[in-house]
Coordinates of N, CA, C and O in Angstrom, one line a residue:
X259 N -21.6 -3.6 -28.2 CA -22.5 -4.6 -27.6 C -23.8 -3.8 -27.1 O -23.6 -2.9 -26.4
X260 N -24.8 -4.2 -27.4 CA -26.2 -3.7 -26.9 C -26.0 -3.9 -25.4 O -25.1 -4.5 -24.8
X261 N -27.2 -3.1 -25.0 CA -27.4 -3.6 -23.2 C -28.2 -4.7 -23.1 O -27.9 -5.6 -22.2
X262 N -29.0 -4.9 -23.7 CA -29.9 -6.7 -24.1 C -28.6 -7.5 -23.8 O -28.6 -8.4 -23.0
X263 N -27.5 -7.1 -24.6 CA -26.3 -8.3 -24.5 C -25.8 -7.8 -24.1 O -25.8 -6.9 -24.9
X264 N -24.9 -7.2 -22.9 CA -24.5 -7.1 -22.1 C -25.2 -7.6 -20.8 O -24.8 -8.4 -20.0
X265 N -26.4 -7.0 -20.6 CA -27.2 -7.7 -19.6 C -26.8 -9.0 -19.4 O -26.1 -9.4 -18.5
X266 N -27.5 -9.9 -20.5 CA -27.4 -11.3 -20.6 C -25.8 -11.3 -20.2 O -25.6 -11.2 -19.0
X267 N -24.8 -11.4 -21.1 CA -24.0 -11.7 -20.8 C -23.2 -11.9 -18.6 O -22.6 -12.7 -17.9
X268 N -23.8 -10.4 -18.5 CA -23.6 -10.4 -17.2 C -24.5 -11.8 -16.2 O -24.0 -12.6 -15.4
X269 N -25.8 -11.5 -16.7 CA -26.6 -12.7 -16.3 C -25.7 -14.3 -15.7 O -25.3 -15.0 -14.8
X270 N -25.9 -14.1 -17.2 CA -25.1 -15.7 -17.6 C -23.7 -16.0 -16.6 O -23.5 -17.0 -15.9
X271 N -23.0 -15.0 -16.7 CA -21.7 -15.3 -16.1 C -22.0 -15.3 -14.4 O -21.3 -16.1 -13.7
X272 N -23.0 -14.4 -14.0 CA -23.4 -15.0 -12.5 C -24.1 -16.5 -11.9 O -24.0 -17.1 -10.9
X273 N -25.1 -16.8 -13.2 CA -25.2 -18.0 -13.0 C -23.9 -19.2 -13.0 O -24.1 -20.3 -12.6
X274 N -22.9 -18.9 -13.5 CA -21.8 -20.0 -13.6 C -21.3 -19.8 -12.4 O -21.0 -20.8 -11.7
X275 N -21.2 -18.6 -12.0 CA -20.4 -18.1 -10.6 C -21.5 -19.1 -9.1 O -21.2 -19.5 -8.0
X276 N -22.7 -19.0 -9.9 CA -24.0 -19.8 -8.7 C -23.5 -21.1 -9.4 O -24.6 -21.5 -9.9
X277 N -22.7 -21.9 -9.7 CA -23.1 -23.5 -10.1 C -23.6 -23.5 -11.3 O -23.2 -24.5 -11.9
X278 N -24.1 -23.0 -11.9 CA -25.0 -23.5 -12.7 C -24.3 -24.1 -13.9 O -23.6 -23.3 -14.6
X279 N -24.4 -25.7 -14.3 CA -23.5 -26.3 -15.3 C -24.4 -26.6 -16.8 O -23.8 -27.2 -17.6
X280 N -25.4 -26.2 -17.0 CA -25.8 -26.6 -17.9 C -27.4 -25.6 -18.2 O -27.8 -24.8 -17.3
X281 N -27.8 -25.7 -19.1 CA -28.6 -24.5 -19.5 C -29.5 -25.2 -20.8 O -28.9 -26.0 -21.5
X282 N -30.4 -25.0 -20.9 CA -31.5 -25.5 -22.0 C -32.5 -24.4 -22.5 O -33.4 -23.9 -21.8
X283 N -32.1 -24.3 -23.9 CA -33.2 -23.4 -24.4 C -33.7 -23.8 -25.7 O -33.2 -24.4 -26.7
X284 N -35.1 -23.2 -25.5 CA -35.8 -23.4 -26.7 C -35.9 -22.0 -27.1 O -36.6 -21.2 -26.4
X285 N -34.9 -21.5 -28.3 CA -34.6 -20.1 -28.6 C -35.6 -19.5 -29.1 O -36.3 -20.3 -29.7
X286 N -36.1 -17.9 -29.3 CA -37.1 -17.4 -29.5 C -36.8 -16.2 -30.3 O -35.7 -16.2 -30.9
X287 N -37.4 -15.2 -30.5 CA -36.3 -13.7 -31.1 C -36.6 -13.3 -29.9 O -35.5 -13.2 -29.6
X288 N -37.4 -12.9 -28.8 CA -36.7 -12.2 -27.7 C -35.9 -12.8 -26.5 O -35.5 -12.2 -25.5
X289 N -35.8 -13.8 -26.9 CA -35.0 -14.8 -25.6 C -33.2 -14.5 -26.4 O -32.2 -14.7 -25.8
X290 N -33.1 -14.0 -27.6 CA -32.3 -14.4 -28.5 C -30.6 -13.6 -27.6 O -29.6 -14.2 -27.4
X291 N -30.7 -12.7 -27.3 CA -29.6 -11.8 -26.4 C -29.0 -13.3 -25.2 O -27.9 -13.8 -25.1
X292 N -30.1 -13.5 -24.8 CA -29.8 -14.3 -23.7 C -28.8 -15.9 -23.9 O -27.9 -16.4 -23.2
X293 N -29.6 -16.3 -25.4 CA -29.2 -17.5 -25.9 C -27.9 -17.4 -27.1 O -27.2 -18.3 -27.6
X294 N -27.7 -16.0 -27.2 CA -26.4 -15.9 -27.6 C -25.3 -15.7 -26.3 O -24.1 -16.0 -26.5
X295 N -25.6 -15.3 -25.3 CA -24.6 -15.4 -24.3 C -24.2 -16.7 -23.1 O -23.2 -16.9 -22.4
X296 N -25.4 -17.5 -23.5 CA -25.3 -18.7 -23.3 C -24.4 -19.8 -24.1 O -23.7 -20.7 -23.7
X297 N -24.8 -19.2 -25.5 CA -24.0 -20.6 -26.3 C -22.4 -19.7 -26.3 O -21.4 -20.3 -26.8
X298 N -22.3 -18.2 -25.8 CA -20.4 -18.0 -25.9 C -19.8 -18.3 -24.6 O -18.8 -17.8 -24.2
X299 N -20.7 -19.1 -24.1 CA -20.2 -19.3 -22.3 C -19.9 -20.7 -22.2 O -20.8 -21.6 -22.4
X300 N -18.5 -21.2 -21.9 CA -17.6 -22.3 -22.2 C -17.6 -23.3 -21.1 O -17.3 -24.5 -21.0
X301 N -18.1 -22.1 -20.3 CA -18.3 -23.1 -18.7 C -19.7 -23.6 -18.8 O -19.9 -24.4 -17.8
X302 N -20.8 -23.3 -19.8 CA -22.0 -24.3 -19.5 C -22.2 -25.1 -20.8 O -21.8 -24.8 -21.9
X303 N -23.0 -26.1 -20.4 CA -23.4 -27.2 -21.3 C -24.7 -26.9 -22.0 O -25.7 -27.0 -21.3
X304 N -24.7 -26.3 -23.3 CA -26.1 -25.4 -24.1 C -26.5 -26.9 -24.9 O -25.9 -27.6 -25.7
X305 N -28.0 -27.0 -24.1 CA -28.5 -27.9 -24.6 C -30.1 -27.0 -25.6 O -30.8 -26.2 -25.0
X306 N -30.2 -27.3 -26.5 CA -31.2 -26.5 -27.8 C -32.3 -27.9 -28.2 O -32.2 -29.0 -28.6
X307 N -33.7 -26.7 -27.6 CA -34.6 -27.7 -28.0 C -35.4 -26.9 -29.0 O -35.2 -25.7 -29.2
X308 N -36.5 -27.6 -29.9 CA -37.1 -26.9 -30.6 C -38.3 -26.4 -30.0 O -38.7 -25.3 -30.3
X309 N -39.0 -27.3 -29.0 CA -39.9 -27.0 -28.3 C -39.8 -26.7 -27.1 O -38.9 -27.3 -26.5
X310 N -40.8 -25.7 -26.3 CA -40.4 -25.1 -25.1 C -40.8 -26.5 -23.8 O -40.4 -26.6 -22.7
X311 N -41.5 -27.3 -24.4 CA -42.1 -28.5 -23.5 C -41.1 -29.5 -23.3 O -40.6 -29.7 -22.2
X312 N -40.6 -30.4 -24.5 CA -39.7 -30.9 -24.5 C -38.2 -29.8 -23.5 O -38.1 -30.3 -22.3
X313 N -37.4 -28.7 -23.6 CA -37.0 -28.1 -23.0 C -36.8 -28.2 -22.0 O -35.8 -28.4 -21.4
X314 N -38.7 -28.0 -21.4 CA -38.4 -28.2 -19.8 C -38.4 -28.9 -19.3 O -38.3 -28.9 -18.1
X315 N -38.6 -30.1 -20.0 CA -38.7 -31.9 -18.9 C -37.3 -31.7 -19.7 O -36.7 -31.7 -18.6
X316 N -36.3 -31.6 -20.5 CA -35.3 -31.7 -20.2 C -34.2 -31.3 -19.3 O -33.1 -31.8 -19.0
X317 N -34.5 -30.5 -19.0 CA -34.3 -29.2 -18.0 C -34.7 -30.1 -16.6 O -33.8 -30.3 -15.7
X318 N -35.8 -30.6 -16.4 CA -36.0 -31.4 -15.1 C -35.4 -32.2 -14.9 O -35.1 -32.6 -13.8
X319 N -35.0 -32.9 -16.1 CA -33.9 -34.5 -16.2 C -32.7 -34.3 -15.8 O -32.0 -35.2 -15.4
X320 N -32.2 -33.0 -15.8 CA -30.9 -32.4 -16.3 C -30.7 -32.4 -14.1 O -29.9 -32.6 -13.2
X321 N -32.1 -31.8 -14.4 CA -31.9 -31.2 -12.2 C -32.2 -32.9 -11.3 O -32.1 -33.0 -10.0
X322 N -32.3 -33.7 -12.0 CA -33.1 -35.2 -11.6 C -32.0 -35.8 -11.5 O -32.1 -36.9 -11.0
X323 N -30.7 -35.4 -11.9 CA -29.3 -35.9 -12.0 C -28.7 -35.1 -11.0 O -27.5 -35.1 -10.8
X324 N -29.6 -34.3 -10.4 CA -28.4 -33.5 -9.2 C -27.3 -32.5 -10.1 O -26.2 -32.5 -9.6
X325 N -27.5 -31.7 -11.2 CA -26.9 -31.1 -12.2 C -27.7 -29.7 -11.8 O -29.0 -29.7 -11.7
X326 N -26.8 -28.6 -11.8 CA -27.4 -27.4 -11.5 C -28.1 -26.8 -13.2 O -27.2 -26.3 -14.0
X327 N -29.2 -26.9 -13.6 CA -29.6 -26.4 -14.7 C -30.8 -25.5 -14.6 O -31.8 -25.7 -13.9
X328 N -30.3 -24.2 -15.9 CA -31.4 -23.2 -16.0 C -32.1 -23.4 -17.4 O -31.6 -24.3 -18.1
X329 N -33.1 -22.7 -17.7 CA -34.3 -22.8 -18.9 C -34.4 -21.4 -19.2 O -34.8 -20.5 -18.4
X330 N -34.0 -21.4 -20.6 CA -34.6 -19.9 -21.0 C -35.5 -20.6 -22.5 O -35.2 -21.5 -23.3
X331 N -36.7 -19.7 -22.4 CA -37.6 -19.8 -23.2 C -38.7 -18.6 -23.5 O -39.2 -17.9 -22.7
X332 N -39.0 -18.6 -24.7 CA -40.0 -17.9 -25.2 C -41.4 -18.2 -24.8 O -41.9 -19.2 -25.3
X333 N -42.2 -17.2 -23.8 CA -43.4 -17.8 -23.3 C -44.2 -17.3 -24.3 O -44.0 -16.1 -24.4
X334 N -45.2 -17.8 -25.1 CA -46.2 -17.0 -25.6 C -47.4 -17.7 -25.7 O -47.2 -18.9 -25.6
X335 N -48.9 -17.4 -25.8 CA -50.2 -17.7 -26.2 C -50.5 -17.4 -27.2 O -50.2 -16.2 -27.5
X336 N -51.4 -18.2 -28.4 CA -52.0 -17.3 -29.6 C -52.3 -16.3 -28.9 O -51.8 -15.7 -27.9
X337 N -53.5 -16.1 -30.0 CA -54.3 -14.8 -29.8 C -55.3 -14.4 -28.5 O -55.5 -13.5 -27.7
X338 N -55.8 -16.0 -28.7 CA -56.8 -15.8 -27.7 C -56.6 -16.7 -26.2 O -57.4 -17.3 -25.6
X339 N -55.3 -16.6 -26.0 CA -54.6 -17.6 -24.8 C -54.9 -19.1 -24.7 O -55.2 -19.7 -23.7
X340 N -54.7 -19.5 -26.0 CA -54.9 -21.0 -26.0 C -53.9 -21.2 -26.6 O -53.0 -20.6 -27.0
X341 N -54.4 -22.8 -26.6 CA -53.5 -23.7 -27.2 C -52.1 -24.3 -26.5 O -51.9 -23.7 -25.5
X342 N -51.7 -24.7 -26.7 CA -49.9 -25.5 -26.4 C -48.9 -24.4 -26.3 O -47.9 -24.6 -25.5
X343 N -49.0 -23.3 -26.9 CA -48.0 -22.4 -26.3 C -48.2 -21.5 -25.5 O -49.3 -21.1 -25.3
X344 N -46.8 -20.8 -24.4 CA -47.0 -20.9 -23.5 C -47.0 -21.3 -22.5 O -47.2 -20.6 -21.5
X345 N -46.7 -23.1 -22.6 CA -46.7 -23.4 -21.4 C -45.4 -24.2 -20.9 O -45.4 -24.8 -19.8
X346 N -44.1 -23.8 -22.3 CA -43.0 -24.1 -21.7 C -42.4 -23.9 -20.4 O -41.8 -24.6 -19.6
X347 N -42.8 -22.8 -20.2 CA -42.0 -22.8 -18.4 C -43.1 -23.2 -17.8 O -43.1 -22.4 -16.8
X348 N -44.1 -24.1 -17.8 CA -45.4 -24.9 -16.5 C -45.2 -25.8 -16.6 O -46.2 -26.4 -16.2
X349 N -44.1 -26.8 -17.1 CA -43.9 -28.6 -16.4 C -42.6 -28.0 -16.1 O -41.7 -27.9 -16.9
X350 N -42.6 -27.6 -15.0 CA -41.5 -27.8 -14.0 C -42.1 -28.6 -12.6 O -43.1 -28.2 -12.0
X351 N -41.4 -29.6 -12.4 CA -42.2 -30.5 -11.1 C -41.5 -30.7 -9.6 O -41.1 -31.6 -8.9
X352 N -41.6 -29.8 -9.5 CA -40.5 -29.2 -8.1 C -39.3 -29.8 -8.0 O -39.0 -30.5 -7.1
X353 N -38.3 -29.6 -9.1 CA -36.9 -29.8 -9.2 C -36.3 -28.5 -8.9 O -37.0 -27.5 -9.0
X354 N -35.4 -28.4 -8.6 CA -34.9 -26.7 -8.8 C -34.2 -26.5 -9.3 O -33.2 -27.2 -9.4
X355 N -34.6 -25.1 -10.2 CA -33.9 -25.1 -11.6 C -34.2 -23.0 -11.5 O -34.7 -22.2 -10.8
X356 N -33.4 -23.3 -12.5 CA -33.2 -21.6 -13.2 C -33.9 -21.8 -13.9 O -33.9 -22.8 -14.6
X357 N -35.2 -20.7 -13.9 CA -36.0 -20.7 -15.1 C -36.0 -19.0 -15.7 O -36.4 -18.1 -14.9
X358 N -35.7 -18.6 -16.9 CA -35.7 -17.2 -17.7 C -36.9 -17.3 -18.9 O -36.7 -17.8 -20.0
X359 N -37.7 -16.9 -18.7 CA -38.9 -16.8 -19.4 C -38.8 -14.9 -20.3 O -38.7 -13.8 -19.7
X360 N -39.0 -15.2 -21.7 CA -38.8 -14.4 -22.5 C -39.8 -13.0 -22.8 O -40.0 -12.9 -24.0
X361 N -40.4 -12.2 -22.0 CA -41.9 -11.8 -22.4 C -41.9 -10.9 -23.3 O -40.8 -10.6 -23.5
X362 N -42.9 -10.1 -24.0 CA -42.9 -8.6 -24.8 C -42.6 -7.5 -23.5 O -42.7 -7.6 -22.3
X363 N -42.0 -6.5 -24.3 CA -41.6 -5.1 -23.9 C -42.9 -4.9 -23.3 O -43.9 -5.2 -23.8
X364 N -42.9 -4.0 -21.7 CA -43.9 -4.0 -20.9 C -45.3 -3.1 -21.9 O -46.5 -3.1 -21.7
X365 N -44.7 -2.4 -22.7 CA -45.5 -1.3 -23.2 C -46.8 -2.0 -24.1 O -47.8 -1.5 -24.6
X366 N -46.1 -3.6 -24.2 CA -47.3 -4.0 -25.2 C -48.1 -5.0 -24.2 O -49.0 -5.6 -24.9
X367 N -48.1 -5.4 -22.7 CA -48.4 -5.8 -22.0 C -49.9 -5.2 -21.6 O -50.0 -4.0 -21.1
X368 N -51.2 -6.0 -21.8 CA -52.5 -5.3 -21.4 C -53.0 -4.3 -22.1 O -53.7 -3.3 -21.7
X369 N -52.5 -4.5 -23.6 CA -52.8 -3.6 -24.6 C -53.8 -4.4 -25.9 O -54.6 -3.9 -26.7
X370 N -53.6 -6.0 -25.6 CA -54.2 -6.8 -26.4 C -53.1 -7.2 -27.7 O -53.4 -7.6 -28.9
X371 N -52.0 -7.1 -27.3 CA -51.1 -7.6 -28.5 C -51.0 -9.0 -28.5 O -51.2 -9.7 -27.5
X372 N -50.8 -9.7 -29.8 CA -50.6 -11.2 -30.0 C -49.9 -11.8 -29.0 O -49.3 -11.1 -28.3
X373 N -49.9 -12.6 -28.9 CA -48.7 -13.6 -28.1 C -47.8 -13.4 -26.8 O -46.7 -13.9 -26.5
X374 N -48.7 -12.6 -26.0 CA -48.4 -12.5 -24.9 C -49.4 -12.7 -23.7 O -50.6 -12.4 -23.7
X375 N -48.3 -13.4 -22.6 CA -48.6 -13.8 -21.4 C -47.8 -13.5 -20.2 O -46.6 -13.4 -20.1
X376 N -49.3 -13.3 -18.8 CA -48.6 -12.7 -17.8 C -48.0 -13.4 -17.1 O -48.4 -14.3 -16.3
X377 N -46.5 -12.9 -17.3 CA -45.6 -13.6 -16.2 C -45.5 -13.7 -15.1 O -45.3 -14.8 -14.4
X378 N -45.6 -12.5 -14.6 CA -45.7 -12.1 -13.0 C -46.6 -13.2 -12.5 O -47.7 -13.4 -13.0
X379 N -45.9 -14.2 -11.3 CA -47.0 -15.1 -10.9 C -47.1 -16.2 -11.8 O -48.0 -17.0 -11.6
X380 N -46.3 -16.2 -12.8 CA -46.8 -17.6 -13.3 C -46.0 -18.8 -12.4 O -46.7 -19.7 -11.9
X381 N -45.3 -18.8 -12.3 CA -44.8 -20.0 -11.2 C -45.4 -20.0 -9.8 O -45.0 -20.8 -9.0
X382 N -46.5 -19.3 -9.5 CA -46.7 -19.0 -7.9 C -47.4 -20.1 -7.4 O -48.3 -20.8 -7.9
X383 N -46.3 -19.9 -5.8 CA -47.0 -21.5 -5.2 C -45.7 -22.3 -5.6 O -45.8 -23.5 -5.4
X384 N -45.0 -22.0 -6.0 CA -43.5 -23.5 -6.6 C -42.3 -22.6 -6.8 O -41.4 -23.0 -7.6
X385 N -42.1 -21.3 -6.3 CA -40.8 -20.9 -5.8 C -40.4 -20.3 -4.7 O -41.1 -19.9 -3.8
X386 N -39.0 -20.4 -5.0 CA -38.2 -20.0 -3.9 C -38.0 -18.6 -3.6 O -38.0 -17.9 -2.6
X387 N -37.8 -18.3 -5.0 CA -37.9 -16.7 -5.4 C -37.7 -16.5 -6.3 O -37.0 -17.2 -7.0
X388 N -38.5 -15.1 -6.8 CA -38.6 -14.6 -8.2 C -38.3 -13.1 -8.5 O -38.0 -12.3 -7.6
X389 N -38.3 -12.8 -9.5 CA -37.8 -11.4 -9.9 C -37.9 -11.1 -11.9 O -37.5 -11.6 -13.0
X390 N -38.7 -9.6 -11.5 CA -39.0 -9.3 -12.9 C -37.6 -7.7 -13.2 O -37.6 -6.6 -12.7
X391 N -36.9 -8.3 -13.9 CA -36.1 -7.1 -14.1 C -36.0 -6.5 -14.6 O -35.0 -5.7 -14.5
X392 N -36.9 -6.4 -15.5 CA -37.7 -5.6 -16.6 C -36.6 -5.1 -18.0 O -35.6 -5.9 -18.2
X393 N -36.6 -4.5 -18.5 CA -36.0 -4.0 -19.5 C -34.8 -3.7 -19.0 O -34.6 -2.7 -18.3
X394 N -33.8 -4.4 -19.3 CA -32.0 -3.6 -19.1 C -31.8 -2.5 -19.2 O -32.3 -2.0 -20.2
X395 N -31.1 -1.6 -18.4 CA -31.3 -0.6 -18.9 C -29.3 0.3 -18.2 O -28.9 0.4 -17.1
X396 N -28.8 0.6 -19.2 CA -27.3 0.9 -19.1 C -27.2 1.6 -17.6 O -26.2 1.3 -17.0
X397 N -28.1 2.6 -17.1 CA -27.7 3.1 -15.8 C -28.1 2.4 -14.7 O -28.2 3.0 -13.6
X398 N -28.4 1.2 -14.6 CA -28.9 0.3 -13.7 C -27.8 -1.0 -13.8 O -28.2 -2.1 -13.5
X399 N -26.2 -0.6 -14.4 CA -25.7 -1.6 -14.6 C -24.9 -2.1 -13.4 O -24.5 -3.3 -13.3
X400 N -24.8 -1.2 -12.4 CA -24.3 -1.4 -11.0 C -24.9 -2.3 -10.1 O -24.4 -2.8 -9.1
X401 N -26.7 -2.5 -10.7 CA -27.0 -3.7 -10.1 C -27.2 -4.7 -10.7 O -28.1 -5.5 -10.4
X402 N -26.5 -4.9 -11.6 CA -26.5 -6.4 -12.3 C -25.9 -7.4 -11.9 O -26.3 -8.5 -12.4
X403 N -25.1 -7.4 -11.1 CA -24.0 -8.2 -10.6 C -24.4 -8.3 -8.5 O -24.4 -7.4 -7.7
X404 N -24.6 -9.9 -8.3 CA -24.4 -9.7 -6.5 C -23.8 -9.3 -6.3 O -22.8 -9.4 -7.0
X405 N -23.6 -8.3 -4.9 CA -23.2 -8.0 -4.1 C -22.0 -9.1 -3.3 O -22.4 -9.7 -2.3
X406 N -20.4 -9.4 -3.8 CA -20.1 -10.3 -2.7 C -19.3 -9.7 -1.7 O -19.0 -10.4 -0.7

């Protein structure tokens, strides 16, 4: 198993341990680790959209029911930060929810590569709390898991 999937997997199994009964993604190739440990996880309800928009108003419907649900999604912009993509994880309407947003490896971040957008701060001003955990990394596996 990679540490991408191991991560996730760990991920995932803490959010079931937090409540969390149901999960919505609009799969991506880097969200893909994540959305494979989601759909081998028995204890949540893997809801698959094609679009990251649709997704997240599903995702709000899902929390509008008093249902603990998270959102993993591929954030990206063309080239020149337009258009409709991207803005899968920005209709969230103060429901509370899990949201996992998929970004490029930091090294292509502020380099001018295609299809990326800055995460840090994108939700600010509408959370509770956030956290960039950057690249998995095997000797950091001791903090993967709360503290109980």
């Amino acid at each position: 198993m990679t540490v991408a999937a191991s991560f996730s997997a760990t991920l995932v199994d803490e959010w079931v341990r937090a409540g969390l009964t149901d999960a919505v993604v609009a799969p991506g190739s880097r969200s893909t680790p994540l959305v494979v440990a989601l759909a081998r996880e028995s204890r949540i309800a893997l809801h698959v959209m094609l679009d990251e928009r649709s997704a997240a108003f599903f995702a709000v419907g899902i929390g509008l029911a008093n249902r603990p649900a998270g959102g993993a999604c591929h954030d990206e912009r063309d080239r020149g930060g337009r258009g409709s993509r991207g803005r899968g994880g920005g209709h969230l309407s103060r429901v509370p929810l899990i949201v996992c947003t998929a970004d490029r490896p930091p090294e292509l971040h502020h380099v001018g590569a295609p299809q990326t957008i800055e995460q840090a701060g994108l939700f600010a001003g509408a959370l509770r709390w956030a956290v960039d955990p950057g690249v998995p990394d095997e000797q950091a596996r001791s903090s993967w898991r709360l503290a109980r």
